[in-house]
Amino acid sequence: MHCLWCDQEIIKELNWNNLFQLPRDEVLCQDCKEEMHLLKGPCCPKCSRETAEREICHDCARWGGAPLEKNTSLYRYDSFLKEVVAKWKYRGDYILVHVFKEDFMKRFKALKISKEAVLVPIPLSEERFAERGFNQSEALARLLPLETANPLYRVHSEKQSKKSRYDRMTTDNPFTITTSITQPIVLIDDIYTTGRTLQHAAKLLKEAGAPSVVSFTLIRG
């Protein structure tokens, strides 16, 4: 086995804890695993932003009674993850989704989401999908054990990564809704930055009948 990121050969260490277990495929070497920094410290209970205290951050306080009830993120957006995400999303290396699989599934299980909930991956515009060849949010949703639906359509616009914070916070809603869902919804996306995109999606879904909308994202920017 070789590391999906650095291609270093992975040598499985045998000890008394794993001696009698079936071998598990490893996708990252130990060095690269140590570069994947999970959010472990005090975080805002509404958006997962790392804070000195476990208090609602300034941005979430300003949202007030926003339609998105809560966001849970997995990793800190540091230089290592920026490289991994860039190769995964923008250079089409789809297999890198498996780098996140184990942690992503484990964290989702810990959330104890209702089995009645539906996963809604944030869609790409048709133009962006043609450019990338896949939707990274759908790739993440496929790792999880709940039904997936696609009730949102996205109008093409400039990439979020190229917008300033002000532009992101004042952008119009890029989504239209194609069908209503009356079950609890978990929005799936790769990166939570300002939360504006997820708030836009949650607003339409709640107006269309969803009783609750939360989000589960890979990275907190």
PDB file of C-alpha atoms in Angstrom:
ATOM      1  CA  MET A   1       0.000   0.000   0.000  1.00  0.00           C
ATOM      2  CA  HIS A   2       1.108   3.534  -0.795  1.00  0.00           C
ATOM      3  CA  CYS A   3      -0.020   6.850   0.664  1.00  0.00           C
ATOM      4  CA  LEU A   4      -2.598   8.573  -1.568  1.00  0.00           C
ATOM      5  CA  TRP A   5      -0.950  11.918  -0.944  1.00  0.00           C
ATOM      6  CA  CYS A   6       2.844  11.481  -0.827  1.00  0.00           C
ATOM      7  CA  ASP A   7       3.054   7.978  -2.375  1.00  0.00           C
ATOM      8  CA  GLN A   8       5.244   6.734   0.460  1.00  0.00           C
ATOM      9  CA  GLU A   9       4.928   2.997   1.087  1.00  0.00           C
ATOM     10  CA  ILE A  10       2.759   2.247   4.109  1.00  0.00           C
ATOM     11  CA  ILE A  11       4.204  -0.410   6.396  1.00  0.00           C
ATOM     12  CA  LYS A  12       1.538  -1.768   8.723  1.00  0.00           C
ATOM     13  CA  GLU A  13       2.857  -2.024  12.274  1.00  0.00           C
ATOM     14  CA  LEU A  14       1.824  -5.209  14.058  1.00  0.00           C
ATOM     15  CA  ASN A  15       1.049  -5.150  17.760  1.00  0.00           C
ATOM     16  CA  TRP A  16      -1.115  -7.101  20.207  1.00  0.00           C
ATOM     17  CA  ASN A  17      -4.074  -4.830  19.483  1.00  0.00           C
ATOM     18  CA  ASN A  18      -4.250  -5.614  15.768  1.00  0.00           C
ATOM     19  CA  LEU A  19      -2.481  -8.968  15.496  1.00  0.00           C
ATOM     20  CA  PHE A  20      -5.713 -10.980  15.210  1.00  0.00           C
ATOM     21  CA  GLN A  21      -7.755  -8.428  13.248  1.00  0.00           C
ATOM     22  CA  LEU A  22      -8.365  -8.462   9.521  1.00  0.00           C
ATOM     23  CA  PRO A  23      -5.936  -6.085   7.806  1.00  0.00           C
ATOM     24  CA  ARG A  24      -7.419  -2.650   7.057  1.00  0.00           C
ATOM     25  CA  ASP A  25      -6.434  -0.727   3.964  1.00  0.00           C
ATOM     26  CA  GLU A  26      -4.629   2.448   4.935  1.00  0.00           C
ATOM     27  CA  VAL A  27      -4.799   5.400   2.547  1.00  0.00           C
ATOM     28  CA  LEU A  28      -2.435   7.798   4.321  1.00  0.00           C
ATOM     29  CA  CYS A  29       0.992   7.290   5.814  1.00  0.00           C
ATOM     30  CA  GLN A  30       1.532   8.298   9.432  1.00  0.00           C
ATOM     31  CA  ASP A  31       3.344  11.518   8.475  1.00  0.00           C
ATOM     32  CA  CYS A  32       0.421  12.701   6.344  1.00  0.00           C
ATOM     33  CA  LYS A  33      -2.145  11.646   8.945  1.00  0.00           C
ATOM     34  CA  GLU A  34      -0.427  13.918  11.421  1.00  0.00           C
ATOM     35  CA  GLU A  35      -0.916  16.844   9.007  1.00  0.00           C
ATOM     36  CA  MET A  36      -4.724  16.400   9.089  1.00  0.00           C
ATOM     37  CA  HIS A  37      -5.725  18.598  12.018  1.00  0.00           C
ATOM     38  CA  LEU A  38      -9.142  17.824  13.454  1.00  0.00           C
ATOM     39  CA  LEU A  39     -11.018  20.612  15.234  1.00  0.00           C
ATOM     40  CA  LYS A  40     -10.555  19.601  18.863  1.00  0.00           C
ATOM     41  CA  GLY A  41     -10.363  22.787  20.880  1.00  0.00           C
ATOM     42  CA  PRO A  42     -13.143  25.151  21.983  1.00  0.00           C
ATOM     43  CA  CYS A  43     -15.412  25.958  19.031  1.00  0.00           C
ATOM     44  CA  CYS A  44     -18.464  28.111  18.388  1.00  0.00           C
ATOM     45  CA  PRO A  45     -21.453  25.808  19.026  1.00  0.00           C
ATOM     46  CA  LYS A  46     -23.240  27.217  15.969  1.00  0.00           C
ATOM     47  CA  CYS A  47     -20.587  27.126  13.240  1.00  0.00           C
ATOM     48  CA  SER A  48     -17.507  25.206  14.559  1.00  0.00           C
ATOM     49  CA  ARG A  49     -15.195  28.221  14.371  1.00  0.00           C
ATOM     50  CA  GLU A  50     -12.309  27.754  16.808  1.00  0.00           C
ATOM     51  CA  THR A  51     -12.624  30.225  19.671  1.00  0.00           C
ATOM     52  CA  ALA A  52     -10.991  30.854  23.033  1.00  0.00           C
ATOM     53  CA  GLU A  53     -14.283  30.043  24.730  1.00  0.00           C
ATOM     54  CA  ARG A  54     -17.159  27.732  23.823  1.00  0.00           C
ATOM     55  CA  GLU A  55     -19.348  30.720  23.050  1.00  0.00           C
ATOM     56  CA  ILE A  56     -21.297  31.805  19.978  1.00  0.00           C
ATOM     57  CA  CYS A  57     -18.909  33.723  17.720  1.00  0.00           C
ATOM     58  CA  HIS A  58     -19.502  37.291  16.515  1.00  0.00           C
ATOM     59  CA  ASP A  59     -20.640  36.197  13.045  1.00  0.00           C
ATOM     60  CA  CYS A  60     -23.227  33.743  14.388  1.00  0.00           C
ATOM     61  CA  ALA A  61     -24.523  36.344  16.820  1.00  0.00           C
ATOM     62  CA  ARG A  62     -25.115  38.655  13.849  1.00  0.00           C
ATOM     63  CA  TRP A  63     -26.984  35.917  11.948  1.00  0.00           C
ATOM     64  CA  GLY A  64     -29.601  35.902  14.707  1.00  0.00           C
ATOM     65  CA  GLY A  65     -32.500  33.592  13.861  1.00  0.00           C
ATOM     66  CA  ALA A  66     -30.866  32.281  10.687  1.00  0.00           C
ATOM     67  CA  PRO A  67     -32.456  29.352   8.813  1.00  0.00           C
ATOM     68  CA  LEU A  68     -29.346  27.171   9.178  1.00  0.00           C
ATOM     69  CA  GLU A  69     -29.554  25.944  12.749  1.00  0.00           C
ATOM     70  CA  LYS A  70     -26.022  24.613  13.153  1.00  0.00           C
ATOM     71  CA  ASN A  71     -22.889  23.702  11.230  1.00  0.00           C
ATOM     72  CA  THR A  72     -20.440  20.990  12.269  1.00  0.00           C
ATOM     73  CA  SER A  73     -17.032  20.905  10.595  1.00  0.00           C
ATOM     74  CA  LEU A  74     -14.260  18.345  10.826  1.00  0.00           C
ATOM     75  CA  TYR A  75     -10.876  19.885   9.984  1.00  0.00           C
ATOM     76  CA  ARG A  76      -8.994  23.147  10.377  1.00  0.00           C
ATOM     77  CA  TYR A  77      -8.205  24.795   7.000  1.00  0.00           C
ATOM     78  CA  ASP A  78      -4.413  24.945   7.150  1.00  0.00           C
ATOM     79  CA  SER A  79      -1.774  24.942   4.395  1.00  0.00           C
ATOM     80  CA  PHE A  80      -1.671  21.131   4.095  1.00  0.00           C
ATOM     81  CA  LEU A  81      -5.422  20.791   3.621  1.00  0.00           C
ATOM     82  CA  LYS A  82      -5.449  23.687   1.143  1.00  0.00           C
ATOM     83  CA  GLU A  83      -3.069  21.692  -1.040  1.00  0.00           C
ATOM     84  CA  VAL A  84      -5.111  18.499  -0.719  1.00  0.00           C
ATOM     85  CA  VAL A  85      -8.416  20.251  -1.479  1.00  0.00           C
ATOM     86  CA  ALA A  86      -6.930  22.107  -4.460  1.00  0.00           C
ATOM     87  CA  LYS A  87      -5.737  18.855  -6.027  1.00  0.00           C
ATOM     88  CA  TRP A  88      -9.023  17.114  -5.217  1.00  0.00           C
ATOM     89  CA  LYS A  89     -11.451  19.813  -6.384  1.00  0.00           C
ATOM     90  CA  TYR A  90      -9.640  21.845  -8.993  1.00  0.00           C
ATOM     91  CA  ARG A  91      -7.351  19.256 -10.550  1.00  0.00           C
ATOM     92  CA  GLY A  92      -9.913  16.468 -10.581  1.00  0.00           C
ATOM     93  CA  ASP A  93      -8.172  13.892  -8.373  1.00  0.00           C
ATOM     94  CA  TYR A  94     -11.461  12.298  -7.235  1.00  0.00           C
ATOM     95  CA  ILE A  95      -9.835   9.411  -5.349  1.00  0.00           C
ATOM     96  CA  LEU A  96      -8.547  11.842  -2.712  1.00  0.00           C
ATOM     97  CA  VAL A  97     -12.017  11.817  -1.136  1.00  0.00           C
ATOM     98  CA  HIS A  98     -10.859   8.606   0.576  1.00  0.00           C
ATOM     99  CA  VAL A  99      -8.278  10.649   2.490  1.00  0.00           C
ATOM    100  CA  PHE A 100     -11.207  12.076   4.491  1.00  0.00           C
ATOM    101  CA  LYS A 101     -13.453   9.004   4.600  1.00  0.00           C
ATOM    102  CA  GLU A 102     -12.613   7.473   7.984  1.00  0.00           C
ATOM    103  CA  ASP A 103     -12.704  10.731   9.974  1.00  0.00           C
ATOM    104  CA  PHE A 104     -15.747  12.042   8.082  1.00  0.00           C
ATOM    105  CA  MET A 105     -17.835   8.926   8.741  1.00  0.00           C
ATOM    106  CA  LYS A 106     -16.738   8.671  12.379  1.00  0.00           C
ATOM    107  CA  ARG A 107     -17.619  12.310  13.132  1.00  0.00           C
ATOM    108  CA  PHE A 108     -20.996  12.010  11.405  1.00  0.00           C
ATOM    109  CA  LYS A 109     -21.861   8.932  13.450  1.00  0.00           C
ATOM    110  CA  ALA A 110     -21.046  10.838  16.641  1.00  0.00           C
ATOM    111  CA  LEU A 111     -23.601  13.521  15.727  1.00  0.00           C
ATOM    112  CA  LYS A 112     -26.420  10.972  16.158  1.00  0.00           C
ATOM    113  CA  ILE A 113     -28.412  12.376  13.249  1.00  0.00           C
ATOM    114  CA  SER A 114     -31.946  10.978  12.909  1.00  0.00           C
ATOM    115  CA  LYS A 115     -32.259   8.122  10.409  1.00  0.00           C
ATOM    116  CA  GLU A 116     -35.214  10.031   8.955  1.00  0.00           C
ATOM    117  CA  ALA A 117     -32.949  12.893   7.889  1.00  0.00           C
ATOM    118  CA  VAL A 118     -32.008  13.473   4.254  1.00  0.00           C
ATOM    119  CA  LEU A 119     -28.575  14.547   3.012  1.00  0.00           C
ATOM    120  CA  VAL A 120     -28.589  17.437   0.531  1.00  0.00           C
ATOM    121  CA  PRO A 121     -25.179  18.100  -1.057  1.00  0.00           C
ATOM    122  CA  ILE A 122     -24.652  21.706  -2.123  1.00  0.00           C
ATOM    123  CA  PRO A 123     -24.905  21.624  -5.928  1.00  0.00           C
ATOM    124  CA  LEU A 124     -22.539  23.047  -8.522  1.00  0.00           C
ATOM    125  CA  SER A 125     -23.783  25.002 -11.504  1.00  0.00           C
ATOM    126  CA  GLU A 126     -23.889  23.043 -14.767  1.00  0.00           C
ATOM    127  CA  GLU A 127     -20.892  25.010 -16.026  1.00  0.00           C
ATOM    128  CA  ARG A 128     -18.831  24.346 -12.899  1.00  0.00           C
ATOM    129  CA  PHE A 129     -19.748  20.653 -12.945  1.00  0.00           C
ATOM    130  CA  ALA A 130     -18.598  20.370 -16.577  1.00  0.00           C
ATOM    131  CA  GLU A 131     -15.330  22.096 -15.641  1.00  0.00           C
ATOM    132  CA  ARG A 132     -14.538  19.831 -12.648  1.00  0.00           C
ATOM    133  CA  GLY A 133     -16.141  16.558 -13.734  1.00  0.00           C
ATOM    134  CA  PHE A 134     -17.688  15.842 -10.318  1.00  0.00           C
ATOM    135  CA  ASN A 135     -19.335  17.567  -7.370  1.00  0.00           C
ATOM    136  CA  GLN A 136     -17.147  17.338  -4.269  1.00  0.00           C
ATOM    137  CA  SER A 137     -20.164  17.729  -1.960  1.00  0.00           C
ATOM    138  CA  GLU A 138     -21.884  14.737  -3.564  1.00  0.00           C
ATOM    139  CA  ALA A 139     -18.668  12.740  -3.197  1.00  0.00           C
ATOM    140  CA  LEU A 140     -18.703  13.461   0.538  1.00  0.00           C
ATOM    141  CA  ALA A 141     -22.426  12.655   0.871  1.00  0.00           C
ATOM    142  CA  ARG A 142     -21.836   9.227  -0.687  1.00  0.00           C
ATOM    143  CA  LEU A 143     -19.589   8.345   2.253  1.00  0.00           C
ATOM    144  CA  LEU A 144     -22.501   8.660   4.671  1.00  0.00           C
ATOM    145  CA  PRO A 145     -25.268   6.139   5.458  1.00  0.00           C
ATOM    146  CA  LEU A 146     -28.382   8.271   4.805  1.00  0.00           C
ATOM    147  CA  GLU A 147     -30.608   8.916   1.808  1.00  0.00           C
ATOM    148  CA  THR A 148     -29.396  11.680  -0.508  1.00  0.00           C
ATOM    149  CA  ALA A 149     -31.619  14.115  -2.407  1.00  0.00           C
ATOM    150  CA  ASN A 150     -30.919  16.955  -4.835  1.00  0.00           C
ATOM    151  CA  PRO A 151     -33.740  19.495  -4.497  1.00  0.00           C
ATOM    152  CA  LEU A 152     -31.584  22.537  -5.290  1.00  0.00           C
ATOM    153  CA  TYR A 153     -30.480  23.994  -8.621  1.00  0.00           C
ATOM    154  CA  ARG A 154     -27.572  26.442  -8.747  1.00  0.00           C
ATOM    155  CA  VAL A 155     -27.228  29.383 -11.131  1.00  0.00           C
ATOM    156  CA  HIS A 156     -23.705  29.861 -12.498  1.00  0.00           C
ATOM    157  CA  SER A 157     -21.645  32.640 -10.890  1.00  0.00           C
ATOM    158  CA  GLU A 158     -18.047  33.562 -10.042  1.00  0.00           C
ATOM    159  CA  LYS A 159     -16.199  31.059  -7.870  1.00  0.00           C
ATOM    160  CA  GLN A 160     -16.682  31.646  -4.150  1.00  0.00           C
ATOM    161  CA  SER A 161     -12.925  31.340  -3.611  1.00  0.00           C
ATOM    162  CA  LYS A 162     -12.385  34.446  -5.793  1.00  0.00           C
ATOM    163  CA  LYS A 163     -14.847  36.628  -3.882  1.00  0.00           C
ATOM    164  CA  SER A 164     -13.978  38.925  -1.011  1.00  0.00           C
ATOM    165  CA  ARG A 165     -15.646  38.396   2.345  1.00  0.00           C
ATOM    166  CA  TYR A 166     -17.898  41.392   1.684  1.00  0.00           C
ATOM    167  CA  ASP A 167     -18.919  40.026  -1.720  1.00  0.00           C
ATOM    168  CA  ARG A 168     -19.733  36.627  -0.201  1.00  0.00           C
ATOM    169  CA  MET A 169     -21.844  38.141   2.541  1.00  0.00           C
ATOM    170  CA  THR A 170     -23.851  40.343   0.146  1.00  0.00           C
ATOM    171  CA  THR A 171     -24.316  37.907  -2.739  1.00  0.00           C
ATOM    172  CA  ASP A 172     -27.807  37.081  -3.990  1.00  0.00           C
ATOM    173  CA  ASN A 173     -29.226  33.610  -3.430  1.00  0.00           C
ATOM    174  CA  PRO A 174     -27.724  31.444  -6.215  1.00  0.00           C
ATOM    175  CA  PHE A 175     -30.205  28.597  -5.703  1.00  0.00           C
ATOM    176  CA  THR A 176     -33.684  27.730  -6.842  1.00  0.00           C
ATOM    177  CA  ILE A 177     -35.656  24.834  -5.425  1.00  0.00           C
ATOM    178  CA  THR A 178     -37.021  22.051  -7.619  1.00  0.00           C
ATOM    179  CA  THR A 179     -38.856  19.946  -5.038  1.00  0.00           C
ATOM    180  CA  SER A 180     -39.838  20.145  -1.393  1.00  0.00           C
ATOM    181  CA  ILE A 181     -38.571  17.852   1.376  1.00  0.00           C
ATOM    182  CA  THR A 182     -40.549  17.522   4.592  1.00  0.00           C
ATOM    183  CA  GLN A 183     -37.897  15.569   6.502  1.00  0.00           C
ATOM    184  CA  PRO A 184     -34.997  17.018   8.537  1.00  0.00           C
ATOM    185  CA  ILE A 185     -32.161  18.025   6.213  1.00  0.00           C
ATOM    186  CA  VAL A 186     -28.390  17.843   6.572  1.00  0.00           C
ATOM    187  CA  LEU A 187     -26.612  20.024   4.022  1.00  0.00           C
ATOM    188  CA  ILE A 188     -23.239  18.626   2.925  1.00  0.00           C
ATOM    189  CA  ASP A 189     -20.429  20.845   1.664  1.00  0.00           C
ATOM    190  CA  ASP A 190     -16.649  20.832   1.620  1.00  0.00           C
ATOM    191  CA  ILE A 191     -15.783  24.195   3.225  1.00  0.00           C
ATOM    192  CA  TYR A 192     -17.674  26.499   5.582  1.00  0.00           C
ATOM    193  CA  THR A 193     -16.229  30.012   5.274  1.00  0.00           C
ATOM    194  CA  THR A 194     -18.797  32.731   5.946  1.00  0.00           C
ATOM    195  CA  GLY A 195     -21.758  30.338   5.912  1.00  0.00           C
ATOM    196  CA  ARG A 196     -23.597  32.493   3.374  1.00  0.00           C
ATOM    197  CA  THR A 197     -23.990  29.733   0.765  1.00  0.00           C
ATOM    198  CA  LEU A 198     -25.378  27.292   3.314  1.00  0.00           C
ATOM    199  CA  GLN A 199     -27.707  29.936   4.752  1.00  0.00           C
ATOM    200  CA  HIS A 200     -29.093  30.620   1.256  1.00  0.00           C
ATOM    201  CA  ALA A 201     -29.758  26.904   0.733  1.00  0.00           C
ATOM    202  CA  ALA A 202     -31.299  26.461   4.187  1.00  0.00           C
ATOM    203  CA  LYS A 203     -33.642  29.417   3.655  1.00  0.00           C
ATOM    204  CA  LEU A 204     -35.189  27.902   0.514  1.00  0.00           C
ATOM    205  CA  LEU A 205     -35.448  24.422   2.006  1.00  0.00           C
ATOM    206  CA  LYS A 206     -37.198  25.651   5.149  1.00  0.00           C
ATOM    207  CA  GLU A 207     -39.571  27.811   3.121  1.00  0.00           C
ATOM    208  CA  ALA A 208     -40.405  24.685   1.091  1.00  0.00           C
ATOM    209  CA  GLY A 209     -41.336  22.680   4.193  1.00  0.00           C
ATOM    210  CA  ALA A 210     -38.186  21.230   5.785  1.00  0.00           C
ATOM    211  CA  PRO A 211     -38.715  21.159   9.586  1.00  0.00           C
ATOM    212  CA  SER A 212     -35.020  21.692  10.322  1.00  0.00           C
ATOM    213  CA  VAL A 213     -31.778  22.264   8.425  1.00  0.00           C
ATOM    214  CA  VAL A 214     -28.246  21.739   9.751  1.00  0.00           C
ATOM    215  CA  SER A 215     -24.990  21.325   7.857  1.00  0.00           C
ATOM    216  CA  PHE A 216     -22.026  18.967   8.043  1.00  0.00           C
ATOM    217  CA  THR A 217     -18.918  20.250   6.313  1.00  0.00           C
ATOM    218  CA  LEU A 218     -15.452  18.868   5.853  1.00  0.00           C
ATOM    219  CA  ILE A 219     -13.470  22.008   6.722  1.00  0.00           C
ATOM    220  CA  ARG A 220     -14.024  25.186   8.735  1.00  0.00           C
ATOM    221  CA  GLY A 221     -12.317  28.000   6.847  1.00  0.00           C
TER     222      GLY A 221
END
